[in-house]
PDB file of C-alpha atoms and ligand atoms in Angstrom:
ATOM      1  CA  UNK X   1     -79.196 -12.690  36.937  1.00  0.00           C
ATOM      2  CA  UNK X   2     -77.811 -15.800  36.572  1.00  0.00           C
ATOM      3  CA  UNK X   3     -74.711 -16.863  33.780  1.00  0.00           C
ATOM      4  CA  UNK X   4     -74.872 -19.693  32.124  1.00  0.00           C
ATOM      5  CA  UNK X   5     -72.013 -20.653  29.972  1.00  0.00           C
ATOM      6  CA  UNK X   6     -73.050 -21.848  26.228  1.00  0.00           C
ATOM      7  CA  UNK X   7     -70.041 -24.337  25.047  1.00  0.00           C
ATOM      8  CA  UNK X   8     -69.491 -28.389  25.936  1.00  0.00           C
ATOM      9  CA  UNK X   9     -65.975 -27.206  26.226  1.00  0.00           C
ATOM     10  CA  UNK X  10     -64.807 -28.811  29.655  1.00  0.00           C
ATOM     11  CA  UNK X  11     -61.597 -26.519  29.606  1.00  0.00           C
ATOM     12  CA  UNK X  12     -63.578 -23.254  29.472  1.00  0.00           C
ATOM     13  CA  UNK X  13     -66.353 -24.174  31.738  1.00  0.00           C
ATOM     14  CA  UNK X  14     -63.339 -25.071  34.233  1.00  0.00           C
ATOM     15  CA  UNK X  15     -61.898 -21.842  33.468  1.00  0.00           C
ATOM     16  CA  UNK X  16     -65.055 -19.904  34.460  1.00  0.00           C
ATOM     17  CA  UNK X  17     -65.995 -22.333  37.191  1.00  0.00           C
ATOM     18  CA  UNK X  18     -62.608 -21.087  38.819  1.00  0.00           C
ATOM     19  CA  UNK X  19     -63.956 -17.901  39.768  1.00  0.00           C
ATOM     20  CA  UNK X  20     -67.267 -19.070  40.557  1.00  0.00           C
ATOM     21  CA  UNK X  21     -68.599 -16.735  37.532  1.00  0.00           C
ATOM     22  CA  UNK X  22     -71.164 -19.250  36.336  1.00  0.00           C
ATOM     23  CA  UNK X  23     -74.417 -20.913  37.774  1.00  0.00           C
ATOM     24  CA  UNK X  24     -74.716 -23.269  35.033  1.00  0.00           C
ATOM     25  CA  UNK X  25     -74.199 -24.372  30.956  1.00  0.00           C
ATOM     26  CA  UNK X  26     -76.196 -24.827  28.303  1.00  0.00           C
ATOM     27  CA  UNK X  27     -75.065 -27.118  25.135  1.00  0.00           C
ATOM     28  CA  UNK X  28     -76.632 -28.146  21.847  1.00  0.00           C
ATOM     29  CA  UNK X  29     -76.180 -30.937  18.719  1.00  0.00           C
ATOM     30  CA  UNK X  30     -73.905 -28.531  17.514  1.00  0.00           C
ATOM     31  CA  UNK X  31     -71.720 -27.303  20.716  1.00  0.00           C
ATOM     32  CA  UNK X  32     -71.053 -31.017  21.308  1.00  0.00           C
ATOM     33  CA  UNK X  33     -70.399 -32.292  17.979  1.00  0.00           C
ATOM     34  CA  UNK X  34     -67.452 -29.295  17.829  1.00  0.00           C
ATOM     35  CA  UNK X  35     -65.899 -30.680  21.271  1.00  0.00           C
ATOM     36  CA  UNK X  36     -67.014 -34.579  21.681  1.00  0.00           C
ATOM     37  CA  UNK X  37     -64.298 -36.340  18.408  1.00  0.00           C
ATOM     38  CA  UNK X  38     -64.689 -39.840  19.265  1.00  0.00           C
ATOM     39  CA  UNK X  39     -65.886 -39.534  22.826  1.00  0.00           C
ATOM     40  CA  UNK X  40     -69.601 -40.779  23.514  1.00  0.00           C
ATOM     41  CA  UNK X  41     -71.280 -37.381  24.195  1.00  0.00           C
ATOM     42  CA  UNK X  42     -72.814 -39.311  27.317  1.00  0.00           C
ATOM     43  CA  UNK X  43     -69.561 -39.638  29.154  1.00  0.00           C
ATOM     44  CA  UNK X  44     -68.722 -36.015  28.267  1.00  0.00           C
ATOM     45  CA  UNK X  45     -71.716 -35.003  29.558  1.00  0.00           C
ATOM     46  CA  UNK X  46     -71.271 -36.687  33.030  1.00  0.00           C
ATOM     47  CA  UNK X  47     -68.303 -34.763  33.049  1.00  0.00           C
ATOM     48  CA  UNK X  48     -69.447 -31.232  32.433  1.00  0.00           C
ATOM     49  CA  UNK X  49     -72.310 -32.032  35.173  1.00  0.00           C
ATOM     50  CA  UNK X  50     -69.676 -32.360  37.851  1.00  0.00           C
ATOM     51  CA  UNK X  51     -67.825 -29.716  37.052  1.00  0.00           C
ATOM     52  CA  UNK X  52     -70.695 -27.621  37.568  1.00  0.00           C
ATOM     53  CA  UNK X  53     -72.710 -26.892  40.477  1.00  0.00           C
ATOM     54  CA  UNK X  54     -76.005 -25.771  38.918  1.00  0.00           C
ATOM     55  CA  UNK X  55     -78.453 -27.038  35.910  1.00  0.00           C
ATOM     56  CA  UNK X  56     -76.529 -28.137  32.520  1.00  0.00           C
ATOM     57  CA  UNK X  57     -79.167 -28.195  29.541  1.00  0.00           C
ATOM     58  CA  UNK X  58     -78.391 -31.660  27.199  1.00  0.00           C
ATOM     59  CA  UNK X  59     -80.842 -31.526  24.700  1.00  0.00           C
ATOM     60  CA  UNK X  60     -82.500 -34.926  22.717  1.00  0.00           C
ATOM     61  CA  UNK X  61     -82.067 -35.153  19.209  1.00  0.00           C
ATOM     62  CA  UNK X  62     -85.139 -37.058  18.493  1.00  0.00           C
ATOM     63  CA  UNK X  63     -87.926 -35.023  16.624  1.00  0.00           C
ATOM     64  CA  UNK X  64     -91.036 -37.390  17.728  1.00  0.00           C
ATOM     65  CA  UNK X  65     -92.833 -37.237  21.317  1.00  0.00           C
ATOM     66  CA  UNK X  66     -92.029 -40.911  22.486  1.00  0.00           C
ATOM     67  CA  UNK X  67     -88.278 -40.437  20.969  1.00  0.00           C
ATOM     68  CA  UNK X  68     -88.122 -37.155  23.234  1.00  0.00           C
ATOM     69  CA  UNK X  69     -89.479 -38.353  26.224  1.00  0.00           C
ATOM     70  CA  UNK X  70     -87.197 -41.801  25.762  1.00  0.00           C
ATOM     71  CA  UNK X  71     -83.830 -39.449  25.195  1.00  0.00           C
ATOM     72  CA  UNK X  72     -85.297 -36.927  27.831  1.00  0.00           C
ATOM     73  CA  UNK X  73     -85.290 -39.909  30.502  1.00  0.00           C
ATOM     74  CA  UNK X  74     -81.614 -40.683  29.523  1.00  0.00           C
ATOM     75  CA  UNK X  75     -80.359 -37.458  29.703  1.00  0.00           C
ATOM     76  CA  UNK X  76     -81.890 -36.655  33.222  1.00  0.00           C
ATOM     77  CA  UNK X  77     -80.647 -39.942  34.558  1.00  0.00           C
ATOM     78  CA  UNK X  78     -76.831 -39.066  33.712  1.00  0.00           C
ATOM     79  CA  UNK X  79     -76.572 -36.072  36.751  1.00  0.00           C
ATOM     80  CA  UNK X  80     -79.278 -34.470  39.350  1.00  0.00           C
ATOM     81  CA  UNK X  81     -77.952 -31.096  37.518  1.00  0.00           C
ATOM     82  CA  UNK X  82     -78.996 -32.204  34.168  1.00  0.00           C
ATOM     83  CA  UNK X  83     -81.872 -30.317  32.502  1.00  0.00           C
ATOM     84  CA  UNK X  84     -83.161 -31.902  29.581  1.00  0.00           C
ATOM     85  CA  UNK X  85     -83.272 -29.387  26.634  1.00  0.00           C
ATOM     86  CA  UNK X  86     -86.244 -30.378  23.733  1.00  0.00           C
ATOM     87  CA  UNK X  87     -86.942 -28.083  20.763  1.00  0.00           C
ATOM     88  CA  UNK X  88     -90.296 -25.604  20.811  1.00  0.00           C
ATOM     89  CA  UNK X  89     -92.388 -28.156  18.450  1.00  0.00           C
ATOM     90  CA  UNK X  90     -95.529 -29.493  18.941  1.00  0.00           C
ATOM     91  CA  UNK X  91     -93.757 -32.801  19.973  1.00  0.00           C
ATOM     92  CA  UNK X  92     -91.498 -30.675  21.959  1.00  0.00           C
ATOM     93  CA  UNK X  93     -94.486 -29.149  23.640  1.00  0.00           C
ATOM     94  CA  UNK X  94     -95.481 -32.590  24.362  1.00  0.00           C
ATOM     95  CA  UNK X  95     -92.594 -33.954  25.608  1.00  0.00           C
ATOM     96  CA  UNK X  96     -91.768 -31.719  27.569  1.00  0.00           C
ATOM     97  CA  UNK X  97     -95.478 -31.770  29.756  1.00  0.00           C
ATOM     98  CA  UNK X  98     -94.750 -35.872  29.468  1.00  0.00           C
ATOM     99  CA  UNK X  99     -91.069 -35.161  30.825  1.00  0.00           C
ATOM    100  CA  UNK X 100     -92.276 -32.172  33.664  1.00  0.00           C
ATOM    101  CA  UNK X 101     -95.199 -34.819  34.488  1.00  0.00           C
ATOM    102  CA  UNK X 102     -92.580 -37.313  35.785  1.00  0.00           C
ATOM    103  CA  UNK X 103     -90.114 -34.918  37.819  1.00  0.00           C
ATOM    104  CA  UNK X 104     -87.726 -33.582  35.307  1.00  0.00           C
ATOM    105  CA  UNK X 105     -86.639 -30.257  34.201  1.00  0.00           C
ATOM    106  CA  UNK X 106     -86.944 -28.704  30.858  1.00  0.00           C
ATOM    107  CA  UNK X 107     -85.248 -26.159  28.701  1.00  0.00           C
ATOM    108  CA  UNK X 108     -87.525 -25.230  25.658  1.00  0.00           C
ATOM    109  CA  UNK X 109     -84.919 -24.107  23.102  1.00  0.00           C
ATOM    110  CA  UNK X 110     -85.293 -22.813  19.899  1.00  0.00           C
ATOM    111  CA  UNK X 111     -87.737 -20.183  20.837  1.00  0.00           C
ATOM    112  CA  UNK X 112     -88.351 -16.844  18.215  1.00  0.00           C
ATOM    113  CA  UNK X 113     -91.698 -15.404  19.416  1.00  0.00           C
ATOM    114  CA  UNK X 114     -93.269 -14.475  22.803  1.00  0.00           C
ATOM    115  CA  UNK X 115     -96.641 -17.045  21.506  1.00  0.00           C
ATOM    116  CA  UNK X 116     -94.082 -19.925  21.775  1.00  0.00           C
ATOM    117  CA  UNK X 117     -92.853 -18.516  24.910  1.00  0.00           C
ATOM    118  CA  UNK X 118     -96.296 -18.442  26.314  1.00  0.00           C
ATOM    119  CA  UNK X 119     -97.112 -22.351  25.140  1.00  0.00           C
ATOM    120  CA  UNK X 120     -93.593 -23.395  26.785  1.00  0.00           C
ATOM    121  CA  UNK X 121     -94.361 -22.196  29.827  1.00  0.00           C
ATOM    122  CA  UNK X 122     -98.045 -23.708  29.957  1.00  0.00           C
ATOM    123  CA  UNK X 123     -96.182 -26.894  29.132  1.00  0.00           C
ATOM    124  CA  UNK X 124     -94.280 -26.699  32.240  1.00  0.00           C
ATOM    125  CA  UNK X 125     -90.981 -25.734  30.949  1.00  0.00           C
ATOM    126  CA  UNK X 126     -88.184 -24.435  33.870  1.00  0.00           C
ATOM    127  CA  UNK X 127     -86.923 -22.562  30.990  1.00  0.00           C
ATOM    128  CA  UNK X 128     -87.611 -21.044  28.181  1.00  0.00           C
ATOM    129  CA  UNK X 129     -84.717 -19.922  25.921  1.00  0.00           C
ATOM    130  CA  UNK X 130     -85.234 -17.284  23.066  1.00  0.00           C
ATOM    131  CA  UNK X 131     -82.876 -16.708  20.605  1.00  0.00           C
ATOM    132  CA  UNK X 132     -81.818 -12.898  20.262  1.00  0.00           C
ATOM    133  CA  UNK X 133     -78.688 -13.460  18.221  1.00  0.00           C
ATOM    134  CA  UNK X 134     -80.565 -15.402  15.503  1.00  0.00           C
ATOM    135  CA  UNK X 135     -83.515 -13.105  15.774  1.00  0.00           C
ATOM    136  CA  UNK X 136     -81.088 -10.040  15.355  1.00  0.00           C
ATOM    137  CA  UNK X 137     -79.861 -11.942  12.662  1.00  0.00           C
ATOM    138  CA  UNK X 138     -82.746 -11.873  10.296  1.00  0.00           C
ATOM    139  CA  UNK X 139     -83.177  -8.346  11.272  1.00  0.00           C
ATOM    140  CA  UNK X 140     -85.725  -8.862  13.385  1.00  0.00           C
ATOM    141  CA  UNK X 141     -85.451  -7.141  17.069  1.00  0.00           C
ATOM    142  CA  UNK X 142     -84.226  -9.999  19.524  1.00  0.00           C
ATOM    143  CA  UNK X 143     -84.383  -8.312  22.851  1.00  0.00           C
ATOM    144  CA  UNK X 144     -87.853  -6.802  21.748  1.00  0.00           C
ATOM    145  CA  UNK X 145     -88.677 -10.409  22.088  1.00  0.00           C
ATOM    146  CA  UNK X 146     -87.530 -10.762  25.784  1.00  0.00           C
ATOM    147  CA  UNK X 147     -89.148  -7.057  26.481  1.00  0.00           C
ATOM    148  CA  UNK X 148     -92.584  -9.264  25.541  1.00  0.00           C
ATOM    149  CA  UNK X 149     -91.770 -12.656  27.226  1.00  0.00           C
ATOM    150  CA  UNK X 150     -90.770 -10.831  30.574  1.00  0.00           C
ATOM    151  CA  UNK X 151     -93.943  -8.936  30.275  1.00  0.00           C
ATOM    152  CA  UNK X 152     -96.550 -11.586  29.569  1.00  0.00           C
ATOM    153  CA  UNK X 153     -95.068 -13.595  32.521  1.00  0.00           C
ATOM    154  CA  UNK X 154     -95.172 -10.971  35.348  1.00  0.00           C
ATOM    155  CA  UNK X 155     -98.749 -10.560  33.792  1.00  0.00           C
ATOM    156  CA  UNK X 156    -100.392 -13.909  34.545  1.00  0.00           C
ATOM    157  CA  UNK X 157     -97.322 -14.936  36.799  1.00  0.00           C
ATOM    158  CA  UNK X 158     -95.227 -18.007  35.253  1.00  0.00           C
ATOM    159  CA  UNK X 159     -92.774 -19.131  36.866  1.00  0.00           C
ATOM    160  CA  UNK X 160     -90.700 -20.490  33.412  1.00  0.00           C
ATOM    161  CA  UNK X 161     -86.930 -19.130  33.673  1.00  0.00           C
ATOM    162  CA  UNK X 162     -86.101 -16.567  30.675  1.00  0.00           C
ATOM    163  CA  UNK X 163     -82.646 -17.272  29.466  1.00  0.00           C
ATOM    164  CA  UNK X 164     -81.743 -15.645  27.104  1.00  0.00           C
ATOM    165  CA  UNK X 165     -79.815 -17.531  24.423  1.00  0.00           C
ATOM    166  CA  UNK X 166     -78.092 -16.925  21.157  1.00  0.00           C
ATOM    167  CA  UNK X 167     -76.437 -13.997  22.829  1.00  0.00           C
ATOM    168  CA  UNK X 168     -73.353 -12.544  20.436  1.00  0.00           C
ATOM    169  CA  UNK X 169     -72.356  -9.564  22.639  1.00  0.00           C
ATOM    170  CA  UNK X 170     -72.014  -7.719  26.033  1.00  0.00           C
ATOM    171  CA  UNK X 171     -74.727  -5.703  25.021  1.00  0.00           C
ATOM    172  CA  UNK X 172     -77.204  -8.540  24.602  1.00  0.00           C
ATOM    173  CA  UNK X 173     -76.035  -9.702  28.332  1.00  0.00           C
ATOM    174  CA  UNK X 174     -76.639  -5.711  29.521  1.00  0.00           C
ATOM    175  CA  UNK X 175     -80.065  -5.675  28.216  1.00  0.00           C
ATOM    176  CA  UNK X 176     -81.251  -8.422  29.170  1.00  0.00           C
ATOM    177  CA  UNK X 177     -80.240  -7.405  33.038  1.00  0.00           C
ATOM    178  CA  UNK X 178     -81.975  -4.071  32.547  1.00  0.00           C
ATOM    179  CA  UNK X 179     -84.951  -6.208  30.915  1.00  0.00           C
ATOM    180  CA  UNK X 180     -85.007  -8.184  34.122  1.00  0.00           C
ATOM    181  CA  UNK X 181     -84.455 -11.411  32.500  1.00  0.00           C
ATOM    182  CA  UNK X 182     -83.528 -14.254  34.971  1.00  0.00           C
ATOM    183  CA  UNK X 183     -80.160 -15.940  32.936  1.00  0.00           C
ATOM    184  CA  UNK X 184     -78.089 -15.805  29.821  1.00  0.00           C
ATOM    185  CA  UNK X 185     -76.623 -18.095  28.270  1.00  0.00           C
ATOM    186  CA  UNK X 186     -73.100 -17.306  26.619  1.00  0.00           C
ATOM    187  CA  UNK X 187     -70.138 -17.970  24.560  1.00  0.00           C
ATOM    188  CA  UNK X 188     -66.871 -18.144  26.695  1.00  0.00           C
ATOM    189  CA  UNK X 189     -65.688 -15.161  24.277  1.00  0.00           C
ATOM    190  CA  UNK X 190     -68.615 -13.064  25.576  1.00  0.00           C
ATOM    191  CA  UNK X 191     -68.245 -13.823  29.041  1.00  0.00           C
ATOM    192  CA  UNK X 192     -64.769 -12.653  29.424  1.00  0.00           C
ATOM    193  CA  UNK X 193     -65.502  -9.753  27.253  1.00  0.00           C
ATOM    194  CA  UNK X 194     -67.918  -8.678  30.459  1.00  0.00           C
ATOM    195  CA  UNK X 195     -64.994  -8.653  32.518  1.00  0.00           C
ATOM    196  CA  UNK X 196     -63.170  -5.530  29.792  1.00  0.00           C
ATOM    197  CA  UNK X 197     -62.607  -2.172  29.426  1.00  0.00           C
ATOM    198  CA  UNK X 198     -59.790  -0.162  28.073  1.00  0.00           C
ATOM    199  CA  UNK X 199     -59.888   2.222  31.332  1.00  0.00           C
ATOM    200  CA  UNK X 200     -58.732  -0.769  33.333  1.00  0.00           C
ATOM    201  CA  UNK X 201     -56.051  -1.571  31.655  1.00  0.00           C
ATOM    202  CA  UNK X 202     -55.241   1.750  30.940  1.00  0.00           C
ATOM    203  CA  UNK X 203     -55.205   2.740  34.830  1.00  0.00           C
ATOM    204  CA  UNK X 204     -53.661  -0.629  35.466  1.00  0.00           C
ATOM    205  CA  UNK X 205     -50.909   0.353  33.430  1.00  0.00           C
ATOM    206  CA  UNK X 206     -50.328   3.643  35.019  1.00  0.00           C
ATOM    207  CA  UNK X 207     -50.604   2.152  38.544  1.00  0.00           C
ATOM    208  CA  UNK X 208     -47.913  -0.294  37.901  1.00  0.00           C
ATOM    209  CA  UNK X 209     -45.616   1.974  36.041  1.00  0.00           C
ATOM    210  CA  UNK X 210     -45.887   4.339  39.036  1.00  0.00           C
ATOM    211  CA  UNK X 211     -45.385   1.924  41.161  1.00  0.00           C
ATOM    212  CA  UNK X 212     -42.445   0.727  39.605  1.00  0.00           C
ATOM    213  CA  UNK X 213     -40.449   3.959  40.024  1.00  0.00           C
ATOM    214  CA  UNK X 214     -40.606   2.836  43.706  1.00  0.00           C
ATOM    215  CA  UNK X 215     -38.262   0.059  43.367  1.00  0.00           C
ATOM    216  CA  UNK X 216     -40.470  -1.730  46.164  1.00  0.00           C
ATOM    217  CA  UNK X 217     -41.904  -4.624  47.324  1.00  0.00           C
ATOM    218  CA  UNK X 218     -45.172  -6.057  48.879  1.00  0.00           C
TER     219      UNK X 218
HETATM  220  C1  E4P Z 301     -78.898 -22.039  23.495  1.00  0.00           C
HETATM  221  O1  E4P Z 301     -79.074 -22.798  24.412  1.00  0.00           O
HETATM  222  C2  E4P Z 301     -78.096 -22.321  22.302  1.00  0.00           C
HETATM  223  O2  E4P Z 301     -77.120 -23.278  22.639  1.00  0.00           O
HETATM  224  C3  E4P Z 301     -77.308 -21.162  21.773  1.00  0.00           C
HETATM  225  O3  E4P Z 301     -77.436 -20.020  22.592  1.00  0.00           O
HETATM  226  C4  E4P Z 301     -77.429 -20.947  20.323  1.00  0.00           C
HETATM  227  O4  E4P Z 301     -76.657 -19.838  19.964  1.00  0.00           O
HETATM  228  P1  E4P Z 301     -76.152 -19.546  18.479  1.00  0.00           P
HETATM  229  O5  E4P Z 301     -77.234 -18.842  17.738  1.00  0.00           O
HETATM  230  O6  E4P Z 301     -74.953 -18.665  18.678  1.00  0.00           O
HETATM  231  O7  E4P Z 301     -75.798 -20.881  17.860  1.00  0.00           O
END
């Protein structure tokens, strides 16, 4: 399954891309607008495409077709690993079909139901990205969600990426492995809690305390 980081913060998308732990990064209005101060979000978008050597989703912030497809254009012209990133509307829909049509590749975001899922990937989308943290967060069932997406694309075979998004914790990135689902998309916080567990520090501990009594060197 593929890991996508979810921030526009350069320093922790370096400090993933160090270990070679991610295969891409998704941002948002919002990501951005916490990170960018007076930068143009353009230039800092350049940047996070080369310091990544897989798809970055920039999403338009226009909420007609033509503004879409204009933004779209723009946003796919800044790196060959951008992904432009349009909102499950109608006009979204649209959009992205208009953007597919001409070459490009596009993240459907805001996704809550396995019906949008299904129009998404009829539009063309390379991704489809479903919200389980938000989903969860109206007390609905987000990973039931994926259960259904996954299914209804084995059934009649799309080839539209699932990645899951809004993801909060380890378990959401668990599931969706089990689910089969083919990325998530994370918070830096929820990516290095993946890497935890009290028996490993606890056995770490014990290792270098008996170690220690040694008095040697490697
Ligand atoms: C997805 O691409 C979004 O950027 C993101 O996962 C939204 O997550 P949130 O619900 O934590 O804002």
């Amino acid at each position: 399954m593929k890991i996508f980081l979810d921030t526009a913060d350069l320093d922790e998308i370096r400090r993933a891309g160090d270990a070679n732990l991610i295969d891409g990064v998704t941002t948002n209005p919002s990501l951005v607008a916490k990170v960018a101060g007076d930068r143009d979000p353009k230039e800092l978008y350049l940047e996070i495409c080369e310091a990544v050597s897989g798809p970055v989703s920039l999403e338009v912030v226009g909420v007609d077709r033509e503004t879409m497809v204009t933004e779209g254009r723009k946003l796919a012209a800044i790196h060959e690993n951008a992904v432009v990133k349009v909102p499950l509307t109608e006009a979204g829909l649209k959009a992205c079909r208009d953007l597919v049509e001409e070459g490009n590749r596009v993240n459907v975001t805001l996704c809550f139901s396995v019906s949008q899922a299904l129009l998404a990937a009829k539009a063309g989308a390379a991704f489809i990205s479903p919200f389980v943290g938000r989903i969860d967060d109206i007390s609905g069932e987000g990973m039931q969600v994926i259960h259904q997406i996954r299914q209804v694309y084995d059934n009649y075979d799309y080839d539209t990426e699932i990645l899951v998004a809004s993801i909060r914790s380890p378990a959401h990135v668990v599931e969706s492995m089990l689910i089969g689902a083919d990325c998530c998309t994370m918070p830096p916080s929820v990516l290095w809690q993946l890497s935890k567990h009290p028996l490993t520090d606890r056995g770490l501990d014990a290792f270098l305390s008996d170690w220690g009594k040694l008095g040697a060197e490697l």
